[in-house]
Coordinates of C-alpha atoms in Angstrom, one line a residue:
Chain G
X1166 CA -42.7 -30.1 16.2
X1167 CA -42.8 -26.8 17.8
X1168 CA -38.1 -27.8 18.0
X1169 CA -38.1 -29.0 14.9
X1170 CA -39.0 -25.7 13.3
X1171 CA -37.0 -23.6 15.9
X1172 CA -34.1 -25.8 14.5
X1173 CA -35.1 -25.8 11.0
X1174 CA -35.1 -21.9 11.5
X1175 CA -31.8 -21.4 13.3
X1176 CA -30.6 -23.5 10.4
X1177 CA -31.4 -21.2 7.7
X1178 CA -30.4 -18.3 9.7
X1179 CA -27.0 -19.8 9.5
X1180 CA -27.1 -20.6 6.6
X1181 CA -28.0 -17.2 5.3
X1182 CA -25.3 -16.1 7.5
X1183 CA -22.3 -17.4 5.8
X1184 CA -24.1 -17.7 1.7
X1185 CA -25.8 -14.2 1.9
X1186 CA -23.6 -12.2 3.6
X1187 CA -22.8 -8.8 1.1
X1188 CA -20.6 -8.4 0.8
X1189 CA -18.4 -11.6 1.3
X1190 CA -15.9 -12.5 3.6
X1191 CA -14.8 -9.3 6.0
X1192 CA -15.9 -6.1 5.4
X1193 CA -12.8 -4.2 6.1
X1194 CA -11.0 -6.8 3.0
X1195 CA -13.3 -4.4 0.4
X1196 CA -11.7 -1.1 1.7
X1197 CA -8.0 -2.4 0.5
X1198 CA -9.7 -4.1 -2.9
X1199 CA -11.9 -1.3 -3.7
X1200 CA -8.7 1.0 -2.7
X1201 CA -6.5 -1.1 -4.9
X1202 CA -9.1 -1.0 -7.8
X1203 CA -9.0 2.9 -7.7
X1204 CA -5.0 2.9 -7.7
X1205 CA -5.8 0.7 -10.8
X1206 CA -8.3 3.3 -12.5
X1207 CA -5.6 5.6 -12.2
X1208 CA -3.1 3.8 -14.1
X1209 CA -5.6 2.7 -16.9
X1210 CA -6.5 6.5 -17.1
X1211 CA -3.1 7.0 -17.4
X1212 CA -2.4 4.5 -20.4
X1213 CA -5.2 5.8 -22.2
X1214 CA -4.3 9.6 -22.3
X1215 CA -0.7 8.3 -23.2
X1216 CA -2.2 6.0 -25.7
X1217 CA -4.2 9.1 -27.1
X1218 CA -1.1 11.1 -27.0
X1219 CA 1.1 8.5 -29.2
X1220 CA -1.3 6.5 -30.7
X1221 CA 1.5 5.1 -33.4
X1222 CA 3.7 4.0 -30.8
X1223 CA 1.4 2.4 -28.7
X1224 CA 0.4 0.5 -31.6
X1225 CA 3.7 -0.7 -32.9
X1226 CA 4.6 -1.9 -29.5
X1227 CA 1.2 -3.5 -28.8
X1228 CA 2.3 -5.4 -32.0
X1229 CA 5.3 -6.7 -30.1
X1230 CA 3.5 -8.8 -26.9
X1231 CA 2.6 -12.2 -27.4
X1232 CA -1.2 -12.2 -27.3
X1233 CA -1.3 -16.3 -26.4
X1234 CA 0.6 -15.9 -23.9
X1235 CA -1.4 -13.7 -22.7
X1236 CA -4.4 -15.6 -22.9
X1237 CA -2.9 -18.3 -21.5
X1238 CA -2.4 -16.4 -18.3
X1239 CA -6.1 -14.9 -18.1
X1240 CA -7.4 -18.6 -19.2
X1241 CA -4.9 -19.4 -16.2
X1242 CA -6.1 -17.0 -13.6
X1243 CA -9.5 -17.7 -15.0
X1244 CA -9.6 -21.4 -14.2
X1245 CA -7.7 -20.5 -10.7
X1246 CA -10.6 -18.3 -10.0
X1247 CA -13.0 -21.1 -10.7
X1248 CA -11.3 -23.8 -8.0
X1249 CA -11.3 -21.0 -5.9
X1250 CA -15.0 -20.1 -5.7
X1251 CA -15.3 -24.2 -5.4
X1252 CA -13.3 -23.9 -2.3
X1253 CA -15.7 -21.3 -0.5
X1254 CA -18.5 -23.3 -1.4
X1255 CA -17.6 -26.2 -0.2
X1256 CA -16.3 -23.9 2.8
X1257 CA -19.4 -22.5 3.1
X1258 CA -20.8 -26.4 3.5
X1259 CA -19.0 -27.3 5.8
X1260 CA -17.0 -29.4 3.4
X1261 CA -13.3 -30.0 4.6
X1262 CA -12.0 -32.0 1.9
X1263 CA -13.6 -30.2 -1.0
X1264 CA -12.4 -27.1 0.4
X1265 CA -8.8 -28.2 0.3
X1266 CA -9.1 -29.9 -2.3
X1267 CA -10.5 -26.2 -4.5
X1268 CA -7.4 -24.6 -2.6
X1269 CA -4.8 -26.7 -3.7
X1270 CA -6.5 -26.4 -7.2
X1271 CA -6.3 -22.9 -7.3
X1272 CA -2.9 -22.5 -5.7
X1273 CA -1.1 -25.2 -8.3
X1274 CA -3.0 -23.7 -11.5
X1275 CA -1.9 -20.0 -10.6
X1276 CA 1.6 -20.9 -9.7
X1277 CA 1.6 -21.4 -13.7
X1278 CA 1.0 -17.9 -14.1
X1279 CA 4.4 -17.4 -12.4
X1280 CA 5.8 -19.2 -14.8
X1281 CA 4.3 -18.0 -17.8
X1282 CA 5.0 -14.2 -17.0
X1283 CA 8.8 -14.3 -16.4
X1284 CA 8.8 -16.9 -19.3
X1285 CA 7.0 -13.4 -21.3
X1286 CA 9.0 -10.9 -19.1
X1287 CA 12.8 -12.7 -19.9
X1288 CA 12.3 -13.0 -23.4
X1289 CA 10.9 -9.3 -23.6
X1290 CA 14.2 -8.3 -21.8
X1291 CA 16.0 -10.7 -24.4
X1292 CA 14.7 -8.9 -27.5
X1293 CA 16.0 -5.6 -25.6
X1294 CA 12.6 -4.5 -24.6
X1295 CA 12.8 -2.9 -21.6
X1296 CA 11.1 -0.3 -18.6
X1297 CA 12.4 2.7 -20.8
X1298 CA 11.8 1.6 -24.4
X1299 CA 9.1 4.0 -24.4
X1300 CA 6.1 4.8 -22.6
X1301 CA 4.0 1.6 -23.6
X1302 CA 6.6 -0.7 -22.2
X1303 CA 6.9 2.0 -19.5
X1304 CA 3.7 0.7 -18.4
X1305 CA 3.3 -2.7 -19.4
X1306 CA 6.7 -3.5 -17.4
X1307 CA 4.9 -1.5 -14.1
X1308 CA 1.6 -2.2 -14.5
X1309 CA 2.5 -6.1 -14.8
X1310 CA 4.7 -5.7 -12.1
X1311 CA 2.6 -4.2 -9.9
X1312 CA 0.2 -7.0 -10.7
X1313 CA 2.7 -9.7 -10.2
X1314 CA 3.2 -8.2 -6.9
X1315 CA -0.6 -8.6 -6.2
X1316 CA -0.5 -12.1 -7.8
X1317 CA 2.1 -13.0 -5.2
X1318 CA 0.4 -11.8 -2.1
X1319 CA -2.4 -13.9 -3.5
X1320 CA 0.0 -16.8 -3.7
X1321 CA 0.8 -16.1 -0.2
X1322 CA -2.7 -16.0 1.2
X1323 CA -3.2 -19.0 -0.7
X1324 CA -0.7 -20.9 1.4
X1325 CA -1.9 -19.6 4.6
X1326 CA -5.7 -20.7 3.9
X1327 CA -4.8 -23.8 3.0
X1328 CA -2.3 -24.4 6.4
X1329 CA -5.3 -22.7 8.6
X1330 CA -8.2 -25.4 6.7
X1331 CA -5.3 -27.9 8.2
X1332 CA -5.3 -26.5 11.5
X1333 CA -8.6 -25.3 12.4
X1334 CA -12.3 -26.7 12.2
X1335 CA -14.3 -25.2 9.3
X1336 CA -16.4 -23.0 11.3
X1337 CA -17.6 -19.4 10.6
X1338 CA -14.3 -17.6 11.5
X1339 CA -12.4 -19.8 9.1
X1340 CA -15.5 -19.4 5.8
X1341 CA -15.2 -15.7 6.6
X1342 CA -11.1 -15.9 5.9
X1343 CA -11.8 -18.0 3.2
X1344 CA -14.4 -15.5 1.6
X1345 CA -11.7 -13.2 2.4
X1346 CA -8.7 -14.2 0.7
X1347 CA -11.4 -15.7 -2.8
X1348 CA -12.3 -11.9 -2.9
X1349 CA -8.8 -11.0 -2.9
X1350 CA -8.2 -13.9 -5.3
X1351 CA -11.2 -12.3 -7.8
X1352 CA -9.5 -8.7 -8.1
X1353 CA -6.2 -10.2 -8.8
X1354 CA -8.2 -12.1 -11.8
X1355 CA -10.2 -9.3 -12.6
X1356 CA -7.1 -6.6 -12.5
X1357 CA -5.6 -9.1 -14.7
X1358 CA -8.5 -9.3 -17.3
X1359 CA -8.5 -5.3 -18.0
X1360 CA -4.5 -5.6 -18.3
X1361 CA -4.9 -8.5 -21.1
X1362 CA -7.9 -5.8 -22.7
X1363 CA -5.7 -2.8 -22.3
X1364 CA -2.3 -4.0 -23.2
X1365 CA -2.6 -6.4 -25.7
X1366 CA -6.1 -6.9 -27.4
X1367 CA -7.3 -2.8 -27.9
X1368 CA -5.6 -1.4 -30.8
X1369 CA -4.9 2.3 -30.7
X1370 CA -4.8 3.6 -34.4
Chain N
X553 CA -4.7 -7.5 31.4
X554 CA -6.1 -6.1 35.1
X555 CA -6.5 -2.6 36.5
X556 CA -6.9 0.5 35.1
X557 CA -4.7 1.0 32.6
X558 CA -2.3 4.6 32.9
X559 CA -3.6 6.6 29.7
X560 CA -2.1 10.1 30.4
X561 CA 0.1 11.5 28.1
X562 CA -1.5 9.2 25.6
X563 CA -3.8 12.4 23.6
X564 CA -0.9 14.4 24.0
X565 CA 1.4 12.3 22.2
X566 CA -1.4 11.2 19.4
X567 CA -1.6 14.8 18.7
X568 CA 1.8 15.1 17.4
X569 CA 0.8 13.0 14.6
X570 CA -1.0 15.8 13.1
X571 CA 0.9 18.5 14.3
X572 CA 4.0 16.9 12.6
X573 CA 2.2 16.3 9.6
X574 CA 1.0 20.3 9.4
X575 CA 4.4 21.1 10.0
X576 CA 6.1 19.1 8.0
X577 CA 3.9 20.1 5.1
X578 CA 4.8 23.8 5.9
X579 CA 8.3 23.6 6.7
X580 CA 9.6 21.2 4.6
X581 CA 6.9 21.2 1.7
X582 CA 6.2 24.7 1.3
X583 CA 9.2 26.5 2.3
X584 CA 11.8 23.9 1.5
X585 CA 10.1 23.4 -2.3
X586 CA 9.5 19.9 -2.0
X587 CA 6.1 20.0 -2.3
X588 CA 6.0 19.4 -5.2
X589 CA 9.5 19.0 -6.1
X590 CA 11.5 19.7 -8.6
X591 CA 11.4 16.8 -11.5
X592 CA 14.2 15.1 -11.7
X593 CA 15.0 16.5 -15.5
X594 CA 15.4 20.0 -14.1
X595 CA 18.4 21.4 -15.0
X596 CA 20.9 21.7 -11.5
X597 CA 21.9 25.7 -12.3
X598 CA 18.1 25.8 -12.0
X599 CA 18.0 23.9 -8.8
X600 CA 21.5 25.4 -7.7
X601 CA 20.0 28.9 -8.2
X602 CA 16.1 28.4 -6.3
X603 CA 18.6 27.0 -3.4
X604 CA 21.3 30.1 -4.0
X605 CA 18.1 32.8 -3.5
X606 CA 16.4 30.8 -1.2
X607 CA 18.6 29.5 1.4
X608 CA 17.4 31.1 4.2
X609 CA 13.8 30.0 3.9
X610 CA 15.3 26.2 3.2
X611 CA 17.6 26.7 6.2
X612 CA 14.3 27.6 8.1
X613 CA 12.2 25.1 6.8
X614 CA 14.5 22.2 7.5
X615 CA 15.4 23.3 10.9
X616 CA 11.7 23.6 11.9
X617 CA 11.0 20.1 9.7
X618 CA 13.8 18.3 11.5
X619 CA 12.7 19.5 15.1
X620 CA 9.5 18.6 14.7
X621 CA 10.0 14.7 13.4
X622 CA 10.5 13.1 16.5
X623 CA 7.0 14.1 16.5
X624 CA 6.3 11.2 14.3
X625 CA 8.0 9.0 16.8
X626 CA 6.2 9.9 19.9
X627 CA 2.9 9.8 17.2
X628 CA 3.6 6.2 16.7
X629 CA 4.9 5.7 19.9
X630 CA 1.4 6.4 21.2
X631 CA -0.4 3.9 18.4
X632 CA 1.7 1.4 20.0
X633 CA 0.0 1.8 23.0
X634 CA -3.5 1.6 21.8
X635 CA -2.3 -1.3 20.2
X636 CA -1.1 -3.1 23.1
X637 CA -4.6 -2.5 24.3
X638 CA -6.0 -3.9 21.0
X639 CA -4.3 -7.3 21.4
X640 CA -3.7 -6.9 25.2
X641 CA -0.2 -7.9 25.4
X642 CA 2.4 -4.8 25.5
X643 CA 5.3 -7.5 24.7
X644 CA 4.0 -8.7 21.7
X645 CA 6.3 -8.7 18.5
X646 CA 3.4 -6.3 16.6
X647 CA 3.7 -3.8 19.0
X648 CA 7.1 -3.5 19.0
X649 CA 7.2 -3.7 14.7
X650 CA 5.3 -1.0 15.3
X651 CA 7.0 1.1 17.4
X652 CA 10.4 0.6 15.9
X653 CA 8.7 1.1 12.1
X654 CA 8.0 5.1 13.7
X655 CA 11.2 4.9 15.2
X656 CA 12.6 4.8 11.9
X657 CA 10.7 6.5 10.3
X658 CA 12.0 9.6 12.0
X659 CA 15.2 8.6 11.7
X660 CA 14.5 8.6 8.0
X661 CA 13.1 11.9 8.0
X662 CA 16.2 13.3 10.3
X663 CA 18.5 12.2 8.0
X664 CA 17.2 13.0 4.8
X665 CA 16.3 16.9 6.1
X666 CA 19.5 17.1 7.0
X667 CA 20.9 16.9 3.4
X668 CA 18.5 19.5 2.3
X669 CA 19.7 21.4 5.3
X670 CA 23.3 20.8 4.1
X671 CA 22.9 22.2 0.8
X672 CA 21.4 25.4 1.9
X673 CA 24.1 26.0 4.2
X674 CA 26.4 27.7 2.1
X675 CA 24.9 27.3 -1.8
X676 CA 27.5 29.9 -3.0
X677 CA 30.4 28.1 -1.8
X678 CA 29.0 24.5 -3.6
X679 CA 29.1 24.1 -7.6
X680 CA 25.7 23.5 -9.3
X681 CA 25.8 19.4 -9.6
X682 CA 26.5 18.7 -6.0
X683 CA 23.4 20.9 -4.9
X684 CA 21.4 19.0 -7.1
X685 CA 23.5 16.1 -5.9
X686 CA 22.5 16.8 -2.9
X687 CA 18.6 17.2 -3.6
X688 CA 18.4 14.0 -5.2
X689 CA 20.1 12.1 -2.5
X690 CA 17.5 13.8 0.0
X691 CA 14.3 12.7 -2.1
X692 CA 16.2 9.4 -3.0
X693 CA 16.1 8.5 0.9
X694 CA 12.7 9.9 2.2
X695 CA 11.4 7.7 -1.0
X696 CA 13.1 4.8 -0.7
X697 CA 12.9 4.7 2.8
X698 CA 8.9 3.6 2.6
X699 CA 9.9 0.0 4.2
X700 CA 10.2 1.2 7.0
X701 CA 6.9 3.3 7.5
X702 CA 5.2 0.0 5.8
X703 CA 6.9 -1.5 8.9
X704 CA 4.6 0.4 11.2
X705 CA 1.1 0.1 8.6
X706 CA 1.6 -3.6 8.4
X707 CA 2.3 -3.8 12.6
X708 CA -0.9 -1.7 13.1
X709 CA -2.8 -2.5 10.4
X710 CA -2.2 -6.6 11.8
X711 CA -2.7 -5.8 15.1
X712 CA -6.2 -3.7 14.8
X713 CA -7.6 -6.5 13.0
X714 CA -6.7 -9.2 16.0
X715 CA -8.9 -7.3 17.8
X716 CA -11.2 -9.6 19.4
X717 CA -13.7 -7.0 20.7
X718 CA -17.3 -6.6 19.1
X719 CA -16.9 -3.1 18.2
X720 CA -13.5 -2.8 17.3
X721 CA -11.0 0.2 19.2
X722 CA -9.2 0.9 15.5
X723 CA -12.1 0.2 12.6
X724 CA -11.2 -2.8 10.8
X725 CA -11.7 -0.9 7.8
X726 CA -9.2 1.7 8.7
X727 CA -6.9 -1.2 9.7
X728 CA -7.2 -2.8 6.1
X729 CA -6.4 1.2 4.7
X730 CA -3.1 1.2 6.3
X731 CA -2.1 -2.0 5.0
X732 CA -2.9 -1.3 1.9
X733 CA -1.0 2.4 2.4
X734 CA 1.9 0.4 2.9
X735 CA 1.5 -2.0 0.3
X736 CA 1.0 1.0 -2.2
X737 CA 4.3 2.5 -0.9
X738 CA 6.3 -0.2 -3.2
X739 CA 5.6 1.7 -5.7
X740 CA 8.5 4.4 -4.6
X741 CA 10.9 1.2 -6.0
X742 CA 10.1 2.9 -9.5
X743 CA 11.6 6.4 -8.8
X744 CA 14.7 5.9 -9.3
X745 CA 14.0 4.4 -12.9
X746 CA 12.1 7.9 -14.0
X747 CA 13.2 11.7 -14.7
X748 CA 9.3 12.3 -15.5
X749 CA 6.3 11.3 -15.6
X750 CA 3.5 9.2 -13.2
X751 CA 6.7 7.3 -11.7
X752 CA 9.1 9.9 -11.4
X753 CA 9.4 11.6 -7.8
X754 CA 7.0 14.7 -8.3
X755 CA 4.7 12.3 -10.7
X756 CA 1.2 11.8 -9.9
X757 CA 2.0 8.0 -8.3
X758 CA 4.9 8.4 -7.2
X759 CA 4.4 11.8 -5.2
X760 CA 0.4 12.8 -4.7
X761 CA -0.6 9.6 -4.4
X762 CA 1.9 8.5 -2.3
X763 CA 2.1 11.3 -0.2
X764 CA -1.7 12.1 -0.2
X765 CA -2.9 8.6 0.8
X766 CA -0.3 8.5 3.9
X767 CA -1.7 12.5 4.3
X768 CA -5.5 11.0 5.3
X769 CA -4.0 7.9 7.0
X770 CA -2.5 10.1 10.0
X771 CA -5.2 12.3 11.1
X772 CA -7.9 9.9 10.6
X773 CA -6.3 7.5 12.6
X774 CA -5.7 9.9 15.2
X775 CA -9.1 10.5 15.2
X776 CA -10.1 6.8 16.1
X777 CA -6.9 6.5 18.4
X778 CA -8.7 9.3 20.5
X779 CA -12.1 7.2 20.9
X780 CA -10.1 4.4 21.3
X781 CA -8.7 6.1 24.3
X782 CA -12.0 7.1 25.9
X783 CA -13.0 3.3 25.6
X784 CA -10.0 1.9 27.4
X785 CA -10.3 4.5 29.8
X786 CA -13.9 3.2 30.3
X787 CA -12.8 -0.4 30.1

């Protein structure tokens, strides 16, 4: 009896281990996210005293982006998110399969945000919209970009979880890169959601 | 690895990294008016003309930065060992990224002082648009050149987290800074597209950020590289 509980025990403390930990995944992964986000603060402080600056222009050209396709990529990133978070569940279980399975989800439904941005970006450039059309497509062109840029490390870690689930057993190690690289995963979604605010939903005048 | 490992010369060498940085700030920031620099939109008679009065000071500055950058080198060269120590295995191809990324890094930094250097030489003898030719070429390279020092970040950022020891030598935390240094560097690809602004080279991305976050990264890692020291000395 007196086992059972011992085991019982050492079962939750486990558990708690790997569902509980705050925050998620390593520690030192928050230092470059939370970093990254104050890069990020910077450049929306940035847009907004431009925007207060040129109000007209920022509006006219805010006029000009395609706001379904940029829902389509938050409602993209948004439902990558979702299989992602599945995946460190089922990680956190113990759950090989279903952890593949939410990684290979998330990895195929982002790759469409590849897509749809140079799909956006091309026929921007087509219509002669460019870095130097002004100072709204100033940043749009580099805020995007720099997001794209996140989006593909993201793409990358994606592929390297999903080869090291393949490789290695699911143990606490592996949940922790896991949590890792769905934290990562989350800020590129969340980076991406106050882009689609910023850029094309908040009118300036 | 057995034995005690060999660790003299070790806190000499990491204290070049700050000592570089000090100077470099000085010497190549202060006296040499690059920090900040002129925006790119500056007329070059105005550039032409700081250079023209100021030569000597430049010539001084760059002399001093450009004896001092190996500094940055031996600095690195010194990471590279803690980080051999980190992932015990000198041979390893993350210690040697991460001694050739401060390799080149002070070649970088050589080459790019010397163009400074070249147009304080003789300022009267030069017309205005090939000081500022000159200038812009110099801050082109030192900007553009932030693959390389990414080189070294992503090495030793890579390596510190393999460590496999409960308390890390390098904080994991610090480790995941440097990466992200370096990953912020790619942001330099945008100076060339700007004569003002947050991206141009003396904007607040492109040139305070940039510069500041690399700033911190040097002498806080220093810091950690000397405990690191005393624990492999204890090891």
């Amino acid at each position: 009896m007196r086992e059972a509980v011992q085991a019982d025990l050492a079962s939750a403390n486990s558990q708690s281990a790997t569902d509980d930990t705050i925050p998620p995944g390593d520690s030192g992964v928050w230092v470059f996210i939370i970093a990254d986000m104050c890069a990020f603060a910077l450049f929306f402080v940035l847009f907004a005293a431009g925007r207060i600056a040129q109000p007209e222009v920022y509006e006219a050209s805010r006029q000009q982006l395609d706001g379904a396709i940029g829902l389509a990529n938050t409602l993209i990133l948004l439902t990558s998110g979702a299989f992602m978070a599945q995946a460190v569940r089922a990680a956190r279980k113990g759950n090989r399969a279903a952890t593949l399975s939410g990684l290979g989800l998330a990895l195929g439904v982002g790759l469409l945000f590849g897509i749809t941005k140079a799909f956006e970006w091309s026929a921007k450039l087509n219509q002669g919209i460019g870095l130097t059309t002004n100072e709204f497509f100033t940043y749009y062109f580099v805020f995007t970009g720099i997001h794209f840029l996140h989006f593909v490390v993201g793409i990358g870690v994606l592929f390297a979880l999903i080869a090291r689930v393949r490789k290695f057993d699911l143990d606490t190690t592996q949940q922790r890169w896991i949590e890792s690289g769905g934290a990562y995963w989350h800020m590129v979604d969340l980076l991406w959601i106050v882009l689609f605010a910023m850029l094309y939903l908040m009118r300036a005048a | 690895m057995e034995g005690k490992v060999d660790t003299r010369y070790w806190r000499f060498c990491l204290w070049m990294g700050p000592t570089f940085v000090l100077v470099f700030f000085l010497c190549w920031g202060v006296l040499g008016h690059n920090f900040p620099p002129f925006p790119p939109d500056t007329p070059a008679s105005e550039v032409a003309g700081w250079f023209r009065e100021n030569h000597n000071g430049v010539k001084l500055g760059m002399v001093i930065a450009m004896t001092f950058a190996p500094a940055y080198g031996v600095w690195g060269y010194a990471l590279a060992k803690i980080l051999g120590q980190v992932i015990r295995d000198e041979h390893n191809i993350i210690v040697q990224l991460a001694r050739l990324g401060a390799a080149w890094t002070t070649m970088a930094i050589l080459i790019a002082t010397s163009f400074w250097l070249t147009a304080a030489f003789r300022p009267d003898a030069l017309p205005d648009w090939m000081i500022q030719l000159l200038y812009d070429m110099a801050w082109l390279l030192i900007d553009l050149a932030y693959a390389v020092t990414s080189v070294q970040l992503f090495a030793l950022g890579i390596g510190f987290l393999a460590d496999k020891r409960e308390v890390p030598l390098i904080p994991k935390w610090l480790a995941w800074y440097g990466i992200w240094v370096g990953f912020m560097f790619a942001a330099e690809c945008l100076m060339p597209y700007f004569m003002n602004g947050a991206f141009a080279r003396n904007g607040i991305l492109n040139f305070w950020i940039e510069f500041l976050i690399w700033m911190v990264w040097v002498p806080y890692l220093t810091i950690c590289g000397f405990k690191a020291i005393g624990r492999i000395e204890q090891e």
